[in-house]
Coordinates of C-alpha atoms in Angstrom, one line a residue:
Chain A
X1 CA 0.0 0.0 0.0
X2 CA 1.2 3.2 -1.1
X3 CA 1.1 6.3 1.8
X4 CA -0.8 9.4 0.5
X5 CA 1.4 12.1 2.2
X6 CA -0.7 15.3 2.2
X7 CA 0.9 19.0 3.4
X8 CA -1.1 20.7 5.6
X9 CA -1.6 23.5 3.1
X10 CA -3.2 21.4 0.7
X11 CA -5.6 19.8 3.5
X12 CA -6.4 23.3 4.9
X13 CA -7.4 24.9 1.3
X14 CA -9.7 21.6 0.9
X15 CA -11.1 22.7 4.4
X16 CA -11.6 26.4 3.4
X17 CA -13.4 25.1 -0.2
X18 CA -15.5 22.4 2.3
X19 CA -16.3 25.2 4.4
X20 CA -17.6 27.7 1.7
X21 CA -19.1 25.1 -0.1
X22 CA -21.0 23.9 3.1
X23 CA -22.4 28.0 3.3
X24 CA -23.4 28.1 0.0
X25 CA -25.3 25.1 0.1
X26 CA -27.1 26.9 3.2
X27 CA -27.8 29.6 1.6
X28 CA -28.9 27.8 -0.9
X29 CA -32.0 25.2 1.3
X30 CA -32.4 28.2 3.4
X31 CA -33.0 30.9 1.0
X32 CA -33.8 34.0 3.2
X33 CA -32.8 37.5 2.2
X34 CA -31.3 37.9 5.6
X35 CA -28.6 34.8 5.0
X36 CA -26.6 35.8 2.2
X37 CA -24.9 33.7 0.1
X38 CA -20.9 33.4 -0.7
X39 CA -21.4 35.9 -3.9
X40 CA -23.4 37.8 -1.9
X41 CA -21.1 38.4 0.7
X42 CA -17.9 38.9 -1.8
X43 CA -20.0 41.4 -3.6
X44 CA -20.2 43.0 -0.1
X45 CA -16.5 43.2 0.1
X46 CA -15.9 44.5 -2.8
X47 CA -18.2 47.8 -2.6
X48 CA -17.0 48.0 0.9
X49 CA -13.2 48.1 -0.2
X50 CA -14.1 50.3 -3.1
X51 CA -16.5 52.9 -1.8
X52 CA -16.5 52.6 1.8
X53 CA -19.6 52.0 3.6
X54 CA -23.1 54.4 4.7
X55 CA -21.2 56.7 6.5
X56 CA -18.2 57.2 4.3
X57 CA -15.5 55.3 6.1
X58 CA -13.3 53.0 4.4
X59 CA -12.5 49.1 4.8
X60 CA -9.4 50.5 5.9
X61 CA -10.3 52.8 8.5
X62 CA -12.2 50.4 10.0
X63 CA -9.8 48.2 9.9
X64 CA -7.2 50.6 11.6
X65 CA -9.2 52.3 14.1
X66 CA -10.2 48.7 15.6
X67 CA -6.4 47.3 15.3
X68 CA -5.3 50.5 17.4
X69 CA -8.0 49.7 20.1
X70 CA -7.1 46.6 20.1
X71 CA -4.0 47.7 20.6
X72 CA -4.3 49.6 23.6
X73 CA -6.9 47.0 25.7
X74 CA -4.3 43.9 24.8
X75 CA -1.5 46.6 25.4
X76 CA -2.5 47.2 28.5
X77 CA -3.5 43.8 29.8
X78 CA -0.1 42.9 29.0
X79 CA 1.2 45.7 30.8
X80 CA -0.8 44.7 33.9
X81 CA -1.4 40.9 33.9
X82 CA 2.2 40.3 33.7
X83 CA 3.6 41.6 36.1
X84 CA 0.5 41.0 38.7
X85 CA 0.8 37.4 37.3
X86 CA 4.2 37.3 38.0
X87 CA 4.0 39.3 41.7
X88 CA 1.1 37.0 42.5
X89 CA 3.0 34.0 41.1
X90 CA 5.9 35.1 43.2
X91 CA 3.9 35.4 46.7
X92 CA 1.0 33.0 46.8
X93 CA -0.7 34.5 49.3
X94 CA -1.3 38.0 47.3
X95 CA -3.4 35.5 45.4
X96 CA -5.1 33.5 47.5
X97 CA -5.5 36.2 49.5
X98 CA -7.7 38.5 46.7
X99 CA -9.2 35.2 44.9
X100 CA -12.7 35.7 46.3
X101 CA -12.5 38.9 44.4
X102 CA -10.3 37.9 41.5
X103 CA -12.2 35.1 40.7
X104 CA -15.5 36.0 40.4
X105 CA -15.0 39.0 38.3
X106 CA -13.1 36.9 36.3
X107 CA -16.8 35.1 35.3
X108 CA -18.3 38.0 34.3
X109 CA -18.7 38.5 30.2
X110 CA -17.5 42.0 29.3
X111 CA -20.9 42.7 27.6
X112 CA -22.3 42.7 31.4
X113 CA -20.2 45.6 31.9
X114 CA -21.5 47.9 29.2
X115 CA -24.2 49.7 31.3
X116 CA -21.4 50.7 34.3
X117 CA -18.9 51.4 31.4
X118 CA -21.4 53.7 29.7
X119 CA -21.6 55.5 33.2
X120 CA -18.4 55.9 34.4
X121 CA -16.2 55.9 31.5
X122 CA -15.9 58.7 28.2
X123 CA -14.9 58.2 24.1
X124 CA -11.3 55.8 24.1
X125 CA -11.1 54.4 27.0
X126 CA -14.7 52.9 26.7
X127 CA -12.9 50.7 24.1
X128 CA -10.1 50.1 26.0
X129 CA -12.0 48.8 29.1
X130 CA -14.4 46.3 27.7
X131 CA -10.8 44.7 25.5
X132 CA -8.5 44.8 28.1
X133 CA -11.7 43.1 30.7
X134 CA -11.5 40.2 27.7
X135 CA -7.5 39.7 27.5
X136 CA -6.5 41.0 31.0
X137 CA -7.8 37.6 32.9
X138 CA -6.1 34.7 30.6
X139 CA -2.5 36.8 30.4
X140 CA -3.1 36.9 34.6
X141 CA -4.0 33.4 35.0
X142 CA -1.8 32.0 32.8
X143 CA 1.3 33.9 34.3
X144 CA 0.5 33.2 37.6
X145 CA -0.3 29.7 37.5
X146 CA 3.3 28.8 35.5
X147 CA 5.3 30.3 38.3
X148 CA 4.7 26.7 40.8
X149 CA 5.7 25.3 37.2
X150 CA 9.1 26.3 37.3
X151 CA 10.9 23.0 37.5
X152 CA 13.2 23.2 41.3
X153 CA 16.2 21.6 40.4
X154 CA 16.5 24.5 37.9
X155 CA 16.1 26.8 40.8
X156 CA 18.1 24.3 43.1
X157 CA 21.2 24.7 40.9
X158 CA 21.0 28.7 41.6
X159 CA 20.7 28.2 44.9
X160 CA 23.5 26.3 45.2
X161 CA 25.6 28.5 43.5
X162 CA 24.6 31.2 45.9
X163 CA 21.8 33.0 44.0
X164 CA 19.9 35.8 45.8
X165 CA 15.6 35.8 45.1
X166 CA 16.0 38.5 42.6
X167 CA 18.6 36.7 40.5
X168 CA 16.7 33.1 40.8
X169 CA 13.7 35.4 39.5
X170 CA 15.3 37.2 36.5
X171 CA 17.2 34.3 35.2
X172 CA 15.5 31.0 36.2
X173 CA 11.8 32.0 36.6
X174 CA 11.3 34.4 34.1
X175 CA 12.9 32.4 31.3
X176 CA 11.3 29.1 32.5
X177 CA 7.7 30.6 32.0
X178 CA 7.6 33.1 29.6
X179 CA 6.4 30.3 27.5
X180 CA 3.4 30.1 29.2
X181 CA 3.0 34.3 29.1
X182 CA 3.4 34.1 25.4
X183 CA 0.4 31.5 25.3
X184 CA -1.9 33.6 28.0
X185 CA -1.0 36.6 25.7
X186 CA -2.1 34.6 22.7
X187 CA -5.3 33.7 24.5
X188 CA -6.0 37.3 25.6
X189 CA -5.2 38.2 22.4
X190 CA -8.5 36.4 21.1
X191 CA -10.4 37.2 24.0
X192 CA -10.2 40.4 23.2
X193 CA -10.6 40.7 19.6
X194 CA -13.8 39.0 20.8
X195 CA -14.8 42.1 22.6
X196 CA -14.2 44.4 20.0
X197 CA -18.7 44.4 19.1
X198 CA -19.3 45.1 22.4
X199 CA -16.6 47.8 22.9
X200 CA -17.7 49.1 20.0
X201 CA -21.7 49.1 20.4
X202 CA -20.8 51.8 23.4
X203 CA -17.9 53.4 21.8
X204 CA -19.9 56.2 20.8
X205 CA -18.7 56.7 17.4
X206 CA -19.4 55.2 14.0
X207 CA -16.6 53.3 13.0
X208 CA -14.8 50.3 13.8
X209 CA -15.0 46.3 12.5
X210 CA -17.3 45.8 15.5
X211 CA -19.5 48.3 15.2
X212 CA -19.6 47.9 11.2
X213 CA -21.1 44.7 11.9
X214 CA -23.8 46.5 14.5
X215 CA -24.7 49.1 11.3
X216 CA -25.1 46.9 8.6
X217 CA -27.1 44.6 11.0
X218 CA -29.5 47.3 12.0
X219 CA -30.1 47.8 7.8
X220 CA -30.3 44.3 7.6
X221 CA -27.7 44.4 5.2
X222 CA -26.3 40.9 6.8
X223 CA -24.1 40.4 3.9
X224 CA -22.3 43.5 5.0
X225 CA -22.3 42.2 8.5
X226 CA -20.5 39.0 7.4
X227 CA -17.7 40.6 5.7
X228 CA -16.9 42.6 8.5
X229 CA -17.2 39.0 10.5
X230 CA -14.8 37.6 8.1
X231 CA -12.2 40.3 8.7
X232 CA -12.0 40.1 12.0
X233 CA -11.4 36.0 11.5
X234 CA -8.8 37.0 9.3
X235 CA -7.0 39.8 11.4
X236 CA -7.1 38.0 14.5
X237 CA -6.0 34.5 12.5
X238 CA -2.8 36.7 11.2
X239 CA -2.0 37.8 14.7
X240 CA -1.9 35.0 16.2
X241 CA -0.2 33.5 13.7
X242 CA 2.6 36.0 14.2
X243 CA 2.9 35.4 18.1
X244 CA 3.2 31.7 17.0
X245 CA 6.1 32.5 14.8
X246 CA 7.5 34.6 17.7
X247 CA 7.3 31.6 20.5
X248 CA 8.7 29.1 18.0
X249 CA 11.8 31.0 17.7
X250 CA 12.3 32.3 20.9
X251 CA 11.5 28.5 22.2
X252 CA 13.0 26.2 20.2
X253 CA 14.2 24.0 23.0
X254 CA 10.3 23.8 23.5
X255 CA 9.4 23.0 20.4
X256 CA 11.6 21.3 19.0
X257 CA 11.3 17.2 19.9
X258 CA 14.3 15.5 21.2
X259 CA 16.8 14.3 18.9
Chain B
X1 CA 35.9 22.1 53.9
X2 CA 35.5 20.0 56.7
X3 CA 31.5 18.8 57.6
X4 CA 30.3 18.4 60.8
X5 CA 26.9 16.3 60.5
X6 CA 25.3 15.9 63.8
X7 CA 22.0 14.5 64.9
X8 CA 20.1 15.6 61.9
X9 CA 16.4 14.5 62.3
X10 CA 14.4 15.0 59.0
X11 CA 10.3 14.5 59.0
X12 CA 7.9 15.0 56.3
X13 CA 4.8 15.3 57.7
X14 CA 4.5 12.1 60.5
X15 CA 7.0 10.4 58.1
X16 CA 10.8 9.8 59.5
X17 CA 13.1 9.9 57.1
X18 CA 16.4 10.9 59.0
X19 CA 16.9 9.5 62.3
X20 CA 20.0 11.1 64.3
X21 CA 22.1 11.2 61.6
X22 CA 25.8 11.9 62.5
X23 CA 29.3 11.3 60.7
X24 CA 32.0 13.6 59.7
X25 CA 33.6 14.8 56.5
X26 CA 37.5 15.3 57.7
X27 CA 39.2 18.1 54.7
X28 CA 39.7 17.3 51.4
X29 CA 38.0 13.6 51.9
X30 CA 36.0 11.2 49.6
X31 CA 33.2 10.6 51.4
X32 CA 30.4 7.8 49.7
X33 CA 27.0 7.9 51.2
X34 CA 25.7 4.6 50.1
X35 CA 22.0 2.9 51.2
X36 CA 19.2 1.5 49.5
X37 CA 17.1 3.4 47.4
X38 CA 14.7 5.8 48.9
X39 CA 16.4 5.7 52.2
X40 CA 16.9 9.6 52.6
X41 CA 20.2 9.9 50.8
X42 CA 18.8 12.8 48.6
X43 CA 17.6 14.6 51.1
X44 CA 20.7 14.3 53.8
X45 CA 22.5 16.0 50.5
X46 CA 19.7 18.7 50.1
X47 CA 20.5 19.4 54.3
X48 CA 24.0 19.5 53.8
X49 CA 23.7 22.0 50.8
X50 CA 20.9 24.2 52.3
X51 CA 18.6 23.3 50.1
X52 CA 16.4 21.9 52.8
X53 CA 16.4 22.8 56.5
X54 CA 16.5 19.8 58.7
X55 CA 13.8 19.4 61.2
X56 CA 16.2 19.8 64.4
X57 CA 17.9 23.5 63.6
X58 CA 21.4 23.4 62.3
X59 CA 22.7 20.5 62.9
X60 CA 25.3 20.6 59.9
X61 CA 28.3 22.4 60.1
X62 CA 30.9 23.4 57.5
X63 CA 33.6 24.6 59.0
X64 CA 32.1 24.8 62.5
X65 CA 29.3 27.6 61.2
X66 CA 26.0 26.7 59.5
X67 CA 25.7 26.2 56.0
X68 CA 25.5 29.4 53.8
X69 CA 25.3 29.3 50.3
X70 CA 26.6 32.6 49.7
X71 CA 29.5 32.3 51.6
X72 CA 30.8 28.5 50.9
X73 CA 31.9 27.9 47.9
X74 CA 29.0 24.2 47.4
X75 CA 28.5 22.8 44.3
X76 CA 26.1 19.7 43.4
X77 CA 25.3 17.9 41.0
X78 CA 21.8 16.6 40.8
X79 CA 20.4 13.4 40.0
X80 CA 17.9 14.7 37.4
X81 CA 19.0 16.6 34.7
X82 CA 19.2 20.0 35.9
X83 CA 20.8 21.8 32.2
X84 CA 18.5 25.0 32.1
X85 CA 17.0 24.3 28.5
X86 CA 16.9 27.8 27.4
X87 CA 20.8 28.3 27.5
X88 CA 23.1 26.4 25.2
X89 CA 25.7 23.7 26.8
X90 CA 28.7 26.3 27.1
X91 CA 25.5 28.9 29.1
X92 CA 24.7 26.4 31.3
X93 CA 28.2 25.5 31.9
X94 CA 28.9 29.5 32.8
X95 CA 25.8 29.9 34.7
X96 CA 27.1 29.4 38.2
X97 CA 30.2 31.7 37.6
X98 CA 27.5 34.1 36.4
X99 CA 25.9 34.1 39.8
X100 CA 29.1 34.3 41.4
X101 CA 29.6 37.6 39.7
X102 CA 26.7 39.2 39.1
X103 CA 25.5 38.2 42.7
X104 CA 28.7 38.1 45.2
X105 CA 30.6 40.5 42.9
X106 CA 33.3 38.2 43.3
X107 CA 33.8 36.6 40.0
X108 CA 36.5 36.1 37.4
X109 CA 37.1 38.5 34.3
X110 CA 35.3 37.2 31.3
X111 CA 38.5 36.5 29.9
X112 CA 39.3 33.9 32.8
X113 CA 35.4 32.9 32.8
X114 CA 35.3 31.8 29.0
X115 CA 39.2 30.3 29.5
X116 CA 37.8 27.8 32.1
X117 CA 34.8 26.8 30.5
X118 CA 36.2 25.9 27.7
X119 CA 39.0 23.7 29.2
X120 CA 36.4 22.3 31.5
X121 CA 34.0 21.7 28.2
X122 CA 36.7 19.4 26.8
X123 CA 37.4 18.0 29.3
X124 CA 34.2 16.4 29.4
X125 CA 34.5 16.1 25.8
X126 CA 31.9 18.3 24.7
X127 CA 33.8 20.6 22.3
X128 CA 31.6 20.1 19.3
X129 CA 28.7 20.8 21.2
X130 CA 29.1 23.9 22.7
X131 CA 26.5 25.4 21.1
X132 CA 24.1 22.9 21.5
X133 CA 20.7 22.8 23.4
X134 CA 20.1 20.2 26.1
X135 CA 17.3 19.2 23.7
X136 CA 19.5 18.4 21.3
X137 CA 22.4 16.6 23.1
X138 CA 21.6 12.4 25.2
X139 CA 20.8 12.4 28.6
X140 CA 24.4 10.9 29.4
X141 CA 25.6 14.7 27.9
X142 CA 23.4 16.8 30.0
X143 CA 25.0 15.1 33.0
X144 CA 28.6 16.0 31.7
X145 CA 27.3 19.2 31.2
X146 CA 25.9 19.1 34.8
X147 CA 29.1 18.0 36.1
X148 CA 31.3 20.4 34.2
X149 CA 28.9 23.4 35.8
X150 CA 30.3 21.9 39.1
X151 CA 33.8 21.4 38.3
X152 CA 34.1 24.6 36.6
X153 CA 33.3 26.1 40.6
X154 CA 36.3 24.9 42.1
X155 CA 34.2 24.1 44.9
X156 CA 35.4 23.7 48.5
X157 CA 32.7 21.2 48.6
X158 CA 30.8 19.1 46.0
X159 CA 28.0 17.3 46.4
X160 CA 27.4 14.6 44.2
X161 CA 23.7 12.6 44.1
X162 CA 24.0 9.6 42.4
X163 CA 25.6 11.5 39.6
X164 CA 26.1 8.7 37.0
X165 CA 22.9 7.2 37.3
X166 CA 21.7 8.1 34.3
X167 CA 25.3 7.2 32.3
X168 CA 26.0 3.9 30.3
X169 CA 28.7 1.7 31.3
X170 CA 31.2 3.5 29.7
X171 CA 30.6 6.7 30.3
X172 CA 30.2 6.0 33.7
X173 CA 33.6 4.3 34.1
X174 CA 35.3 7.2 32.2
X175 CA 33.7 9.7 34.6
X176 CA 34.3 8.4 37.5
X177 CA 37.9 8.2 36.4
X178 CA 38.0 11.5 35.5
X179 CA 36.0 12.5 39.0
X180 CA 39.1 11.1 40.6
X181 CA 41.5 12.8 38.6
X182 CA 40.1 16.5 39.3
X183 CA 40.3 15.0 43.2
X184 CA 43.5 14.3 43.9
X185 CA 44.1 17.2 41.8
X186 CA 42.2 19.7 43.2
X187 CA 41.8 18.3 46.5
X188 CA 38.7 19.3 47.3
X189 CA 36.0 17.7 49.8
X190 CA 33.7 15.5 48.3
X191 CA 30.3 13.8 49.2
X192 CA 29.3 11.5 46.7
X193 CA 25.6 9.6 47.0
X194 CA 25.3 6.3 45.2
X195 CA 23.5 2.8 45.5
X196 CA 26.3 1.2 44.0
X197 CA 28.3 -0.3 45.8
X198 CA 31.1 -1.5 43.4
X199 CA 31.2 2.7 42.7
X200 CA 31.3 3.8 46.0
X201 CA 34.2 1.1 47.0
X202 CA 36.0 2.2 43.7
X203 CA 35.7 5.9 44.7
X204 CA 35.8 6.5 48.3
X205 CA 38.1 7.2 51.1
X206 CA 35.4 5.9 54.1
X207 CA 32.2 4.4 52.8
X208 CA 29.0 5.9 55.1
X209 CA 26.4 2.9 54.9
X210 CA 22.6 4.1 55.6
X211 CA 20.2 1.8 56.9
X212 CA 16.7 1.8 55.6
X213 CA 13.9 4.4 56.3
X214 CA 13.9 6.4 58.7
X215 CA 17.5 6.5 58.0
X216 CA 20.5 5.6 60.5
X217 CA 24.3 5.3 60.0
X218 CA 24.2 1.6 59.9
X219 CA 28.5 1.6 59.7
X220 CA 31.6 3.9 58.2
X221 CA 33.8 1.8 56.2
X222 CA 37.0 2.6 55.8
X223 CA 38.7 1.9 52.5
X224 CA 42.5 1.5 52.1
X225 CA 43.1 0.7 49.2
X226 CA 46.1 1.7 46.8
X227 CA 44.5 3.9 44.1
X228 CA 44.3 3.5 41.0
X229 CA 42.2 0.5 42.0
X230 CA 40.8 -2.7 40.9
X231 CA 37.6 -4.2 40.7
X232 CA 39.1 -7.5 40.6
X233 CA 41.6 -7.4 43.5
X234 CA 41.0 -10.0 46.3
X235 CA 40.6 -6.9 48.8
X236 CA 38.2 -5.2 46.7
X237 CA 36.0 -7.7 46.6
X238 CA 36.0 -8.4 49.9
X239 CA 35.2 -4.7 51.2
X240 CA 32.9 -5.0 48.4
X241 CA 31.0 -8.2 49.7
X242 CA 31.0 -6.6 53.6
X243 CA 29.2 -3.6 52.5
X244 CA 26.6 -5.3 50.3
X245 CA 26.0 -7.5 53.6
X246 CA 25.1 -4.2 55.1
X247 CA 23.2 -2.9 52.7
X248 CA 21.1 -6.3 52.1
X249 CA 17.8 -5.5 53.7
X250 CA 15.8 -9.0 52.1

C-alpha cells in the first residue's frame, strides 16, 4: 500500500473550499434575504473596499481604528497581567489572599459591563476597558499559574551556586515561564478581539470592525455584516499566527522534539 | 571544607526519614554515602547543601558555622537533569560563575570565565557541542554538562547525588575516572551519593552505609586501598561483599 502524504496547506485549502461550499449550500436550502450567500457576501467586500460604507468610512479605516483599540486593551493587559501574574505567582498568598474577588470577576462577560462602562467611563477608554476586561484575565492566569511550574532543580542549581531571590527570579523563573506568558497573551489576544462588538456598540462613534457589523445589522444588510465578520477572522488569525512564529523562535528548545 | 553532620532528624509530615544522623567529613576527603534506594540519601545531601532545612535547627556544620550558600563555595550535581534548557551547553556551563559575579561580585574576568569553561568543556569532551541545546544533546551529555557546571566552581565542597545514574557503562567508568583525577588534583571535599556499591568502593576514602527508612548510619567503612584501583583485586572484593551484607535488607 502506497502512503498518500498530504501537506497541511493542501488539506487546509480543501477545508476552506469544504467550508464555503458547506455555506453556500445553506444559503442555498435556506433561502432567506437575511442569509446571504458566498457571492453575496464577496459582492459585499468589494463595494466596501471600493466605496466605503453608509457613513463614508473606508474598509481601511475600520480596519485601523479597531487594530489601534485593540492595541491599547491587549497593550495594557499585558502591561498589567504580567507583572500582577508574576508578583502573585511570586507570593501565593497575594493571590489566595484576593481570589474571592479575583475570581468571580473573572466570570463575568465584558458585555455585562456595558451599562457601568457607559456611566463611568468617556470616548477611548470605553474601548479600552471592555478589550482589556477580555484579554487581561487569561495573560493573569496564565502567568500566575506557570510560576509553581518552574521545574526546582532549575532553581536548586541557583541556589547552590549562591543565588539571591532577585537573581533566581530574573534568570530561572522568568525564562522558564515566559512560555506560558506568550500562550496567556495569545489567549487574551483572542479574548479580546472577541470584545471588540461590544466595545464598540458603546464606543460612541461610527466606525470600527465591531461596530460595522452592528450598522449593517441594524439595515439588515447581513451580507455587509459577514464581511466585517470575516475580517475580523482573518486579522485576529494573522495575529496570532505571528505570536506563534515569535514563540517558535524564541523557544525552540520547547518546540523542537528530542533528537 | 570540613563537615560536621550531627543529629540531623528529617520529618515530612508524621513520616521519619532521618533519624540522628551523625558522621564527619575530615578536609579534602572522599566521602560515599551509600544505602538502599529511597532511604533519605537525597535529602541528607539537600541538608548539607541548604537546600532543605533539617527538622532539628542546624545540625550541619561546615567549618564549625552553618551552611551558607553565599559564603561557601558548594557545588552539586543533581540526579535529574538539571541543564536549564533555554541556555546552550557552554551557558549552562557559565551559569554558576554568572551568579558568582553578578551576585557576590566576586567573580572572574570574562577573559578567565570563557578560559575555564572551555577547558572544563573538553574536558568532558563536549567541544563540538558547545552550542548545542540540552534538547538536542543524550541524557548521558546533560549530565557532563551538569558535572562540568560543578567542576568549573572549584568548589570547596561538592556534592554529588547519584551523579552517574543516568550514564551507560562506559561513560560512567570514564567519569568516575575523570572525578578522581580532578580530586587528587584539586583536592577538594567530596560527598558523593550512590547505591552502587562496586562505585562507592571504587571511589571513596570511608564508605558511610545508611540503613533503611527512617535512615541511620548503619557503619563507616573505611577503604584502604592503593589507588588506582581494581575491581578484581581479592581486597576489593571483599570490602565489596562486607558492605553489600550491610546494605542487604531481604
Amino acid at each position: 500500500m502506497k502512503k498518500i502524504v498530504v501537506s497541511d496547506k493542501i488539506l487546509n485549502i480543501l477545508v476552506i473550499l469544504g467550508f464555503i461550499g458547506l455555506w453556500q449550500l445553506m444559503a442555498t436550502i435556506i433561502e432567506s434575504p437575511f442569509f446571504p450567500d458566498v457571492i453575496e457576501t464577496m459582492r459585499a467586500f468589494v463595494d466596501l473596499a471600493k466605496h466605503g460604507d453608509v457613513d463614508g468610512y473606508s474598509l481601511l479605516a475600520h480596519i485601523e481604528v479597531s487594530l489601534i483599540r485593540i492595541g491599547a486593551g491587549f497593550g495594557l493587559a499585558c502591561l498589567i497581567g504580567i507583572p500582577l501574574g508574576l508578583i502573585m505567582g511570586l507570593f501565593p498568598i497575594t493571590y489566595e489572599g484576593s481570589r474571592s474577588v479575583i475570581e468571580p470577576i473573572r466570570y463575568i462577560p465584558p458585555i455585562a459591563w456595558i451599562p457601568l462602562v457607559i456611566v463611568l467611563l468617556r470616548g477611548f477608554s470605553r474601548y479600552v476597558f471592555i478589550i482589556w476586561l477580555g484579554a487581561f484575565f487569561p495573560i493573569l492566569i496564565n502567568t500566575l499559574t506557570s510560576i509553581p511550574r518552574v521545574n526546582p532543580v532549575h532553581v536548586n542549581v541557583a541556589r547552590v551556586n549562591g543565588a539571591d531571590r532577585g537573581y533566581i527570579v530574573r534568570h530561572v523563573v522568568i525564562p522558564s515561564v515566559l512560555p506560558e506568558i506568550l500562550a496567556g497573551m495569545r489567549v487574551g489576544l483572542g479574548v479580546g478581539w472577541m470584545c471588540i462588538v461590544a466595545a464598540e456598540m458603546i464606543g460612541g462613534e461610527m466606525i470600527g470592525l465591531g461596530y460595522l457589523i452592528l450598522k449593517y445589522a441594524q439595515l439588515l444588510m447581513i451580507e455587509y455584516s459577514i464581511v466585517g465578520m470575516v475580517l475580523i477572522g482573518i486579522i485576529g488569525f494573522t495575529m496570532n499566527e505571528v505570536l506563534v512564529r515569535i514563540e517558535k523562535r524564541l523557544f525552540k528548545w520547547r518546540w523542537e522534539v528530542v533528537v | 571544607m570540613k563537615i560536621h553532620v550531627k543529629n540531623v532528624i528529617k520529618r515530612f509530615g508524621d513520616l521519619l526519614v532521618l533519624d540522628n544522623v551523625s558522621f564527619r567529613v575530615y578536609e579534602n576527603e572522599f566521602l560515599c554515602i551509600c544505602g538502599p534506594t529511597g532511604c533519605g540519601k537525597t535529602t541528607l545531601l539537600n541538608i548539607i547543601a541548604g537546600l532543605t532545612s533539617a527538622t532539628n535547627s542546624n545540625p550541619v556544620l561546615i567549618n564549625d558555622e552553618p551552611i551558607d550558600p553565599q559564603k561557601h563555595n558548594i557545588s552539586f550535581v543533581f540526579q535529574e537533569p538539571s541543564c536549564l534548557p533555554w541556555r546552550n551547553v557552554r551557558d549552562n556551563v557559565r551559569f554558576g560563575l554568572e551568579i558568582k559575579k553578578a551576585v557576590l561580585k566576586q567573580g572572574l574576568s570574562e577573559n578567565e570565565i570563557h578560559d575555564k569553561v572551555r577547558k572544563i568543556i573538553s574536558l568532558v569532551g563536549l567541544d563540538e557541542f558547545e552550542e548545542y541545546y540540552p534538547h538536542q544533546i543524550s541524557g548521558g551529555m546533560k549530565q557532563r554538562v551538569a558535572i562540568a557546571q560543578a567542576f568549573v566552581m572549584d568548589p570547596d565542597l561538592l556534592l554529588m547525588d547519584e551523579p552517574f545514574g543516568y550514564l551507560d557503562v562506559q561513560t560512567r567508568y570514564y567519569m568516575e575516572k575523570e572525578v578522581l583525577r580532578i580530586w587528587e588534583k584539586l583536592k577538594r571535599t567530596v560527598i558523593f551519593v550512590t547505591h552502587n556499591i562496586e562505585e562507592a568502593v571504587y571511589l571513596a576514602e570511608r564508605v558511610v552505609v545508611f540503613t533503611e527508612l527512617p535512615a541511620r548510619v548503619k557503619a563507616v567503612i573505611p577503604i584502604d586501598l592503593p589507588r588506582p584501583r581494581d575491581y578484581t583485586d581479592p581486597k576489593f572484593v571483599e570490602i565489596r561483599r562486607q558492605i553489600t551484607k550491610l546494605v542487604k535488607w531481604w
